[in-house]
Coordinates of C-alpha atoms in Angstrom, one line a residue:
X231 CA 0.0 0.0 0.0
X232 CA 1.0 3.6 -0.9
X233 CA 1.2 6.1 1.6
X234 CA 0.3 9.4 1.1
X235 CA 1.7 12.4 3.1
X236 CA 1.2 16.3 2.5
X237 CA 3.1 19.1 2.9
X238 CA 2.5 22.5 3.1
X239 CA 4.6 25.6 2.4
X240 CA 3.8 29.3 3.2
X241 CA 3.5 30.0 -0.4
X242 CA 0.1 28.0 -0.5
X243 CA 1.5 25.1 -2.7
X244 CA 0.3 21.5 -1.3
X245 CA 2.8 18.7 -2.7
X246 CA 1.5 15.0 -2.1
X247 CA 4.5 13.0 -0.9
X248 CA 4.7 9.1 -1.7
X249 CA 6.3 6.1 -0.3
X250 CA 5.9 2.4 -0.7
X251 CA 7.9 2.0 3.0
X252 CA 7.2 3.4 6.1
X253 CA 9.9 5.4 7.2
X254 CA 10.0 4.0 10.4
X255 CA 10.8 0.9 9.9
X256 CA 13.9 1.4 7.4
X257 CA 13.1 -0.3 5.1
X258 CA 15.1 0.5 2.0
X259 CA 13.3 1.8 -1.2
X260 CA 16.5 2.8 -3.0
X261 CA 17.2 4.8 -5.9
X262 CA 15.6 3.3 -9.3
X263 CA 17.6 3.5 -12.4
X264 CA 15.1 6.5 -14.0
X265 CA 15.6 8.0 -11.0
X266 CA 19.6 8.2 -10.9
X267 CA 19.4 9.5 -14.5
X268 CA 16.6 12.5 -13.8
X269 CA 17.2 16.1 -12.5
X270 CA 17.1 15.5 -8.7
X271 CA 18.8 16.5 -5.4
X272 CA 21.6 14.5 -3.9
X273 CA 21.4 12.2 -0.7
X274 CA 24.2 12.4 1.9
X275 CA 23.9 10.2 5.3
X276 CA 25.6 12.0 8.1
X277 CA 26.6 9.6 10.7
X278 CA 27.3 11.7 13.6
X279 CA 28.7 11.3 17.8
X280 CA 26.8 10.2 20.4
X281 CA 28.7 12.9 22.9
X282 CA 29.2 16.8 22.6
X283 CA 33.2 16.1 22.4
X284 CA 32.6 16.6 18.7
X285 CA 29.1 18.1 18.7
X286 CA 27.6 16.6 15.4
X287 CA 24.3 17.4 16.4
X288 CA 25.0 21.0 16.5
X289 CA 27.1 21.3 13.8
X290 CA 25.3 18.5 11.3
X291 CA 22.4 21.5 10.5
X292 CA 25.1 24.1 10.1
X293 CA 26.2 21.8 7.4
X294 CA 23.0 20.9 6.1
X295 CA 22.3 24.5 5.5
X296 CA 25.1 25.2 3.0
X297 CA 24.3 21.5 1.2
X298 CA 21.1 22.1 0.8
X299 CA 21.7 25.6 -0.7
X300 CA 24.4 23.2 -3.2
X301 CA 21.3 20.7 -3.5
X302 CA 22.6 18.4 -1.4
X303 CA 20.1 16.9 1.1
X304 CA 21.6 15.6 4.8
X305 CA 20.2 13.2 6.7
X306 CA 21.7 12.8 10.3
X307 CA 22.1 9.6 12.6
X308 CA 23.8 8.5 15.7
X309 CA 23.4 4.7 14.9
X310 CA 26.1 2.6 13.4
X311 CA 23.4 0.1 13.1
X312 CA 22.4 2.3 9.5
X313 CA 25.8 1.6 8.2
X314 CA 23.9 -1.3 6.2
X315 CA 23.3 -2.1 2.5
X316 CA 20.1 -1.9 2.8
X317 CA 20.4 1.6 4.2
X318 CA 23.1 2.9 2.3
X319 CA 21.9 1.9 -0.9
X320 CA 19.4 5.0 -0.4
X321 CA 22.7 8.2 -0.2
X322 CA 24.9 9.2 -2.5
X323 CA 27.5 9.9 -0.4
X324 CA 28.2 8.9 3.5
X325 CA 29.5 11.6 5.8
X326 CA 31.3 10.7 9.4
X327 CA 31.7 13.0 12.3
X328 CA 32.2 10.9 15.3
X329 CA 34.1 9.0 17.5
X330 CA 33.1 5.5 17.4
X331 CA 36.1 3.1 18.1
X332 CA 35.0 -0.1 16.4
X333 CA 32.8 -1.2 13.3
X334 CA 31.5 -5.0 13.0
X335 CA 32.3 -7.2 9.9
X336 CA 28.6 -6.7 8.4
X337 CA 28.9 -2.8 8.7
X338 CA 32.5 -2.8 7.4
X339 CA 31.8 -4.9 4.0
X340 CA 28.4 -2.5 3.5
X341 CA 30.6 0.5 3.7
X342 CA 33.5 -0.8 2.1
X343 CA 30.5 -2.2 -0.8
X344 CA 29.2 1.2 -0.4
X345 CA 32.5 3.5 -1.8
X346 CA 34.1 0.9 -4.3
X347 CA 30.7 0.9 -6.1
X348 CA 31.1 4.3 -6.5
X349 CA 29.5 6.4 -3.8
X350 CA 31.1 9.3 -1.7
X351 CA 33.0 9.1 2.0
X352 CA 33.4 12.1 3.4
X353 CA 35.2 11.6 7.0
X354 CA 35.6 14.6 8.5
X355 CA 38.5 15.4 11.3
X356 CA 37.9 13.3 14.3
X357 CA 36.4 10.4 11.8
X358 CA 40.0 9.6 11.1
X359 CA 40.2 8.0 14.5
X360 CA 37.1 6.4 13.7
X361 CA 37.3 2.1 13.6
X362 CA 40.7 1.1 14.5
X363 CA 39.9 -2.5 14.0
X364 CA 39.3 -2.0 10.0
X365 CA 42.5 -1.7 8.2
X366 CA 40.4 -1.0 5.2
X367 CA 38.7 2.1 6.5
X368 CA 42.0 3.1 8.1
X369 CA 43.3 2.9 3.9
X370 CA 40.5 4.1 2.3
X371 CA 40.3 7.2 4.2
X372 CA 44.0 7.6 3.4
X373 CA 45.3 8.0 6.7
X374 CA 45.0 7.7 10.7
X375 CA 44.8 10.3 13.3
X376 CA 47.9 10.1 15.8
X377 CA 47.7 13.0 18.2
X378 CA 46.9 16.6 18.2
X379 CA 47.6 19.9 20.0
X380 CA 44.7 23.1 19.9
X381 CA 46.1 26.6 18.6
X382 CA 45.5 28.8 15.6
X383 CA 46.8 27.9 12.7
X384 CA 46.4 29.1 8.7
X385 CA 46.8 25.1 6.5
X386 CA 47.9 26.5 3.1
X387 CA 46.4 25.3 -0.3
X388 CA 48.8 23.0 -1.5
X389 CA 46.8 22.2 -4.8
X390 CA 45.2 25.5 -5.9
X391 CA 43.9 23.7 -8.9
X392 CA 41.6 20.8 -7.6
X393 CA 38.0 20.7 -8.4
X394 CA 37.7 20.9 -4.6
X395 CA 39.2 23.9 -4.3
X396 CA 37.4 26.1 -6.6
X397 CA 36.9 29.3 -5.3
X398 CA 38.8 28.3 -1.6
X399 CA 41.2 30.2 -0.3
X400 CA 43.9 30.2 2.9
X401 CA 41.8 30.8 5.8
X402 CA 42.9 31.1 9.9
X403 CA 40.9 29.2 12.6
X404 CA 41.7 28.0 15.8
X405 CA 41.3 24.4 16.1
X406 CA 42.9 21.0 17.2
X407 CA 46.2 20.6 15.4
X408 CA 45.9 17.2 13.8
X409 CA 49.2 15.2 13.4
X410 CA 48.4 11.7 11.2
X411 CA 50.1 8.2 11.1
X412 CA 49.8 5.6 8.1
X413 CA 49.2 8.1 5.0
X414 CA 48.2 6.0 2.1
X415 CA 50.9 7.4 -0.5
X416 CA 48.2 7.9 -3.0
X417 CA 46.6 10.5 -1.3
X418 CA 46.1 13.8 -3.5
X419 CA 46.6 16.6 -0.8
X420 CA 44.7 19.7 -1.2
X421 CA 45.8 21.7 2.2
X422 CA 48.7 21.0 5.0
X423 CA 49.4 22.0 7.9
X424 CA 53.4 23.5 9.2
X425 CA 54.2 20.9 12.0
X426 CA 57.5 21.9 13.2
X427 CA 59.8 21.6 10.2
X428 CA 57.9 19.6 7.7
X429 CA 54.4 19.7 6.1
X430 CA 51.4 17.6 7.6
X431 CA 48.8 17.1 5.3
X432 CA 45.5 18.5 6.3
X433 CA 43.1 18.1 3.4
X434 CA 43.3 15.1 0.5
X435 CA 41.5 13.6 -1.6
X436 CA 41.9 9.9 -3.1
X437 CA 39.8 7.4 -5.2
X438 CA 38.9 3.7 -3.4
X439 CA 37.2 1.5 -6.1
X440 CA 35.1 3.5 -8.0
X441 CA 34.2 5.7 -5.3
X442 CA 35.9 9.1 -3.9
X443 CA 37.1 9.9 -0.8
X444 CA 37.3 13.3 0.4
X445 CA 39.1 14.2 4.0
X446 CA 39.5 17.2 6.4
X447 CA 41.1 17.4 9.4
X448 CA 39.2 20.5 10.2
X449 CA 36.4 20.8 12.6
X450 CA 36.6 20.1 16.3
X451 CA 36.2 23.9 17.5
X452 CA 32.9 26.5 17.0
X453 CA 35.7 28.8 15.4
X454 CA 36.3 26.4 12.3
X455 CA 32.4 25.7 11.8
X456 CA 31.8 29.1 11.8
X457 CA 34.0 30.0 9.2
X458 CA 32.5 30.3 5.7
X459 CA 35.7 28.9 3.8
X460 CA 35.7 25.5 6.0
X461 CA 32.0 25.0 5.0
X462 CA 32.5 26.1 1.3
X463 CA 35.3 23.6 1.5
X464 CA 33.0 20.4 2.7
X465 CA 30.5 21.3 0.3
X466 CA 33.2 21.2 -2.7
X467 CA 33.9 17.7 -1.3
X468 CA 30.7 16.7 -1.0
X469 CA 30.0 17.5 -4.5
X470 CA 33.2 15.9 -5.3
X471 CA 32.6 12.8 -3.8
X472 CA 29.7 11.9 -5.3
X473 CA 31.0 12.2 -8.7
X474 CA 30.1 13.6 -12.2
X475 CA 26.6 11.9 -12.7
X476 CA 25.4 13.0 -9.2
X477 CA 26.9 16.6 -9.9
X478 CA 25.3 16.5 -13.0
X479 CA 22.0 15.4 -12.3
X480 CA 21.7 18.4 -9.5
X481 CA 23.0 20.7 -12.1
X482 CA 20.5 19.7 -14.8
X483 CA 17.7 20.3 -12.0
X484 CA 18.9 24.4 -12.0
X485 CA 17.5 24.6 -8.7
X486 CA 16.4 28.7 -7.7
X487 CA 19.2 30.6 -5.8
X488 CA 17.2 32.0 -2.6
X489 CA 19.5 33.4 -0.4
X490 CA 18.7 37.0 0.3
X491 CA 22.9 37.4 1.7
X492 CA 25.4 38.1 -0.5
X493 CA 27.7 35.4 1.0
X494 CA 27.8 31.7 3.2
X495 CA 26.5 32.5 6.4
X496 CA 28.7 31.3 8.8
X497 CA 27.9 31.7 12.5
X498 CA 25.0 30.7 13.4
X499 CA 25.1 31.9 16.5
X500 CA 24.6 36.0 15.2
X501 CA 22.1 37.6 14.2
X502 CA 22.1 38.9 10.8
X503 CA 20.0 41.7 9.5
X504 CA 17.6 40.8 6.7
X505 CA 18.5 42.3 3.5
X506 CA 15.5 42.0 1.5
X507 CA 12.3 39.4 1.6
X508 CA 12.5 36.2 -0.7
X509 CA 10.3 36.1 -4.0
X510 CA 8.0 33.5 -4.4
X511 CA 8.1 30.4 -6.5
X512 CA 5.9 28.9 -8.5
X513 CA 5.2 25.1 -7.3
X514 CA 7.6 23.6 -9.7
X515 CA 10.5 25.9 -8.7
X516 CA 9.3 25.4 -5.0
X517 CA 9.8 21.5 -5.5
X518 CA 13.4 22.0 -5.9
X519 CA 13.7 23.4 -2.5
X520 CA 11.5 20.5 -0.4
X521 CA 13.7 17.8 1.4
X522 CA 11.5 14.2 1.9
X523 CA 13.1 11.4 3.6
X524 CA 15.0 9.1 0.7
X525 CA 12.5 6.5 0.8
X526 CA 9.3 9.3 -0.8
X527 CA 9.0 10.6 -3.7
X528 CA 6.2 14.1 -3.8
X529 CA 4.0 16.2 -5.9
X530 CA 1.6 18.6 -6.6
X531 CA -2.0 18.3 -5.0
X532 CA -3.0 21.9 -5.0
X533 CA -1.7 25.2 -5.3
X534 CA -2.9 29.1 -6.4
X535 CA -5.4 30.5 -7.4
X536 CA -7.3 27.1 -6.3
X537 CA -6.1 27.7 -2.7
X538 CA -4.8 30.6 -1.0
X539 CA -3.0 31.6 2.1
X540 CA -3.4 28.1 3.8
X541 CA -2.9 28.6 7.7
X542 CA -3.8 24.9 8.4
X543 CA -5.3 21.9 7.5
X544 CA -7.2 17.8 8.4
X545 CA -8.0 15.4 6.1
X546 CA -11.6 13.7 6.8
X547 CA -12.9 10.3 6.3
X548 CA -14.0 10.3 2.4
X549 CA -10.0 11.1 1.8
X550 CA -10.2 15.0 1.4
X551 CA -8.5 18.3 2.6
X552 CA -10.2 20.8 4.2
X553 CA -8.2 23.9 4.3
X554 CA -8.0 26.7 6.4
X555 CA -7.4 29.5 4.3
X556 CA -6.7 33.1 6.2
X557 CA -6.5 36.4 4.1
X558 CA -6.6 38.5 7.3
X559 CA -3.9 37.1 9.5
X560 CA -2.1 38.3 11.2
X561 CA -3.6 42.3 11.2
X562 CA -7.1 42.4 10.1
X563 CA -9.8 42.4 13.2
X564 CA -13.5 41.7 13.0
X565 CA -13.8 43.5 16.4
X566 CA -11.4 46.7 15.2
X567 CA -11.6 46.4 11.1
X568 CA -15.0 44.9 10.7
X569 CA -13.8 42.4 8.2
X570 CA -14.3 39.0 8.4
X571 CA -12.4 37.0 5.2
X572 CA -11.1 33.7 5.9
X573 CA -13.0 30.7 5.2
X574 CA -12.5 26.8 5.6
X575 CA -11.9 25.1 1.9
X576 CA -12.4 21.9 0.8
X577 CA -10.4 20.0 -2.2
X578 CA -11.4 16.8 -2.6
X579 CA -9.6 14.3 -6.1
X580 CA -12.2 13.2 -7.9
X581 CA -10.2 11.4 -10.6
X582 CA -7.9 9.7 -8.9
X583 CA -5.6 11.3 -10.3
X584 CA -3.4 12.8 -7.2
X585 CA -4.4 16.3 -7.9
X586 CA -7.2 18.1 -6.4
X587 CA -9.9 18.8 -8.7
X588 CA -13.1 19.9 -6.8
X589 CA -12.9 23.0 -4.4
X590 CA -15.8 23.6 -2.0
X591 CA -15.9 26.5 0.6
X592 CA -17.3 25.2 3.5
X593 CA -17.9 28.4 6.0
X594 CA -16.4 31.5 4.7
X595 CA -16.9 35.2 6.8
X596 CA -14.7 34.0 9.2
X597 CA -11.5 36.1 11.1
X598 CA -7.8 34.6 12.1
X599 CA -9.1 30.7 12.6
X600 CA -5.7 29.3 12.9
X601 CA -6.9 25.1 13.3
X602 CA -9.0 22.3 12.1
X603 CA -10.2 19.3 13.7
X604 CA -12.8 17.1 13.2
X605 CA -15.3 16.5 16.0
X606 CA -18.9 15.1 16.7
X607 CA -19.6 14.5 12.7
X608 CA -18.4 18.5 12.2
X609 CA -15.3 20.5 12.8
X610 CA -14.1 22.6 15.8
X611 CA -11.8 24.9 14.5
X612 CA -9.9 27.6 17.0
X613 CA -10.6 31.4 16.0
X614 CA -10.1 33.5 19.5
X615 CA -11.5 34.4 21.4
X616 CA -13.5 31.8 20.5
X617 CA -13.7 27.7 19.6
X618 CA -16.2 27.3 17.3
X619 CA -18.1 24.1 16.5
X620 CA -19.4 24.3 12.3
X621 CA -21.1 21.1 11.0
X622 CA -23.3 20.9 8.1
X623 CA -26.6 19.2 8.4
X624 CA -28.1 19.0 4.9
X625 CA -25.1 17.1 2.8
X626 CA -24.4 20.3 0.6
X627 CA -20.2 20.4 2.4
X628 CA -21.6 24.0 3.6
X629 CA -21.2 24.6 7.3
X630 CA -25.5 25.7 8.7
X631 CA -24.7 25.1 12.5
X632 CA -22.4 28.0 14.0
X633 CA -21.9 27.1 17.6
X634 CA -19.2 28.7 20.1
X635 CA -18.4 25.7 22.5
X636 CA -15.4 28.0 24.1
X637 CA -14.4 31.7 24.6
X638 CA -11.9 34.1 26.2
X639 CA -8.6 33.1 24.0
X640 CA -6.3 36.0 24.0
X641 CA -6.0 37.5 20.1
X642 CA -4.2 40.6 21.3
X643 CA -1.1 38.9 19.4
X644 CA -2.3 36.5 17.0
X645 CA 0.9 34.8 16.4
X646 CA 0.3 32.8 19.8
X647 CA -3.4 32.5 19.8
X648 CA -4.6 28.5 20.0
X649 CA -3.6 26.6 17.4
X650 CA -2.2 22.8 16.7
X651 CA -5.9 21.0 17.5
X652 CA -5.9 17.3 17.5
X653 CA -8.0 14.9 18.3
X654 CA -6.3 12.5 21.3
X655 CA -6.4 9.0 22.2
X656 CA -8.4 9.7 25.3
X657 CA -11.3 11.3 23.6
X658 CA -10.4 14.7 24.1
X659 CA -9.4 17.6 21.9
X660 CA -5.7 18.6 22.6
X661 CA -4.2 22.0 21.3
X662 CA -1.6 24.7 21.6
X663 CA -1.3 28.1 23.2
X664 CA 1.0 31.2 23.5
X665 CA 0.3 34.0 25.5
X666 CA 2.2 37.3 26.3
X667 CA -0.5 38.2 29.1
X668 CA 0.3 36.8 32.5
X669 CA -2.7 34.5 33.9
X670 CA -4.1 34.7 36.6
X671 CA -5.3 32.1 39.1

């Protein structure tokens, strides 16, 4: 059985996502042959620490940020058990950033299956220390990490010419000064490091069966995340080590440049003044910029002029939408303006198709409702200072009972009105709410 998810974006196009696989259960779909060949985004696993001694889960969206911006979709993990064929078969590429000590024979040959088939490793700084008990990971990442000091240090470009290195250049950080111990001699190095009187290679690339390794010993401290080179210089190796076709493929999907800064934002930490508001995209273009777990695939189900400023949304019994759709959020008042705008939608496939076909408005003249669920054969949706209860008796899918079943919601600030209604286990209807106003008892 197909399942069918939906997602909504602010820009009121609803794209139907598909899987054959629960997502839970990891079960592998994989990437079909058609598949590989079309337009699409790339797939990178990030396998990441289970401590804050290198702080994966912090830095891991950081990263994911200047992928995605590259076309490169992350997908993070703690669990060694996903280094499995099954699993793997699903990325492109495999990032590490982590400190586990030891992998098992299965994990090793589905890794080591994994690259010489022709997918990307990516181990990043303390991933070198990673698996002592596989000489084969130890080789195919090119080297092991030996010991290390902590100061600021500038690695110098020692191949200005590498694909990797396109638009790269020197850059200072303070981090941990990695020294390394059995260098594969066929290592290409792209950066190194002055360690007393010789050169210790910091950056390399190499090749292990058909696949491409790319290598940093970058990235223990905030400093070196935060610095817009080191990430511009994963993301080359990311691109880099998952070859030609991949890079291709998210080149031939010419996917819209969005950023609204000039330049990588680095540290996340700042705050950043907002230059200018992003356009909007028409659903097609918007589908370029929607990450779904590897297993789904997604399209269109609705979008503009059919549907409009979509706030939130249930599906009923019969397999249908319903829509709450609010042109007066967040500034327009009943009680202050006199207008009264939104309305509850509902679009409903009557083909089969996929695509919604048939558009009913269900209760229009209503102000700010911000949820939708479905209650005692009708809906209660939340529009303070009220709940309302709206059913229709007749059959026509047009709301003819009105009924408020709750009142006194705050809606001085209705960005944190009640919203998030759902319908729980224990028979009763569950929400959210954010107030500024202090309660009292």
């Amino acid at each position: 059985m197909r399942k069918t998810f939906f997602l909504l974006l602010f820009s009121a196009f609803l794209f139907q996502n598909c899987s054959n696989k629960t997502r839970v259960s990891g079960a592998a779909q994989g990437l079909t042959s058609s598949a590989k060949e079309a337009p699409r985004r790339a797939e990178i696993l990030f396998l990441g620490n289970v401590s804050t001694h290198h702080d994966s889960g912090k830095y891991a969206p950081w990263l994911a940020i200047e992928l995605f911006k590259s076309g490169v979709n992350l997908t993070y993990t703690t669990d060694l058990k996903d280094l499995n064929t099954e699993n793997l078969s699903k990325y492109d590429g495999l990032i590490i950033y982590a400190n586990h000590d030891t992998i098992s024979v299965s994990q090793e040959q589905a890794l080591k299956d994994f690259v010489e088939n022709g997918k990307g490793l990516i181990p990043l700084h303390s991933a070198s220390g990673c698996f002592k008990n596989s000489e084969w990971y130890i080789k195919a990442i090119g080297g092991q990490f030996a010991s290390h000091g902590n100061g600021s240090f500038t690695a110098q470009i020692a191949n200005p010419s590498h694909q990797v290195m396109k638009n790269i250049t020197a850059f200072t950080t303070t981090d941990e000064t990695y020294v390394h111990q059995k260098l594969n001699p066929d290592i290409v190095v792209l950066t190194e490091r002055t360690e007393g009187a010789r050169k210790e290679p910091y950056t390399w690339v190499r090749n292990e069966g058909k696949g491409r390794v790319f290598y940093t010993a970058y990235g223990h401290d905030d400093a070196t995340w935060k610095n817009g080179n080191f990430l511009k210089l994963v993301r080359n190796g990311v691109l880099w080590a998952v070859g030609d076709k991949v890079e291709d493929q998210i080149a031939r999907l010419k996917i819209p440049n969005m950023s609204i800064y000039p330049d990588t934002i680095a540290d996340f930490t700042a705050r950043h003044i907002v230059p200018k508001i992003q356009e909007g995209l028409t659903p097609e273009e918007s589908l370029k910029l929607i990450q779904v777990p590897v297993d789904f695939d997604i399209k269109l189900f609705a979008a503009e002029p059919d549907i409009t400023n979509p706030i939130a949304m249930a599906w009923d019994e019969k397999g249908r939408l319903w829509i709450v759709e609010s042109v007066d959020y967040p500034n327009t008042f009943i009680e202050t303006d006199g207008a009264a705008n939104d309305r509850i939608k509902i679009c409903e496939d009557t083909d089969g198709d996929g695509k919604a076909d048939k558009f009913t408005v269900f209760a229009d003249s209503l102000n700010i409702p911000t949820s939708i669920v479905f209650a005692n054969d009708g809906v209660i949706i939340s529009q303070a200072p009220n709940m309302v209860f709206l059913k229709d008796t007749n059959g026509d899918d047009k709301a003819d009972v009105h009924e408020i079943v709750s009142t006194g919601w705050g809606k001085n600030d209705t960005h944190a009105g009640p919203s998030n209604l759902l319908y729980g286990f224990d028979n009763k209807i569950w929400g959210s709410w954010a107030s500024r106003v202090s309660m009292g008892k």
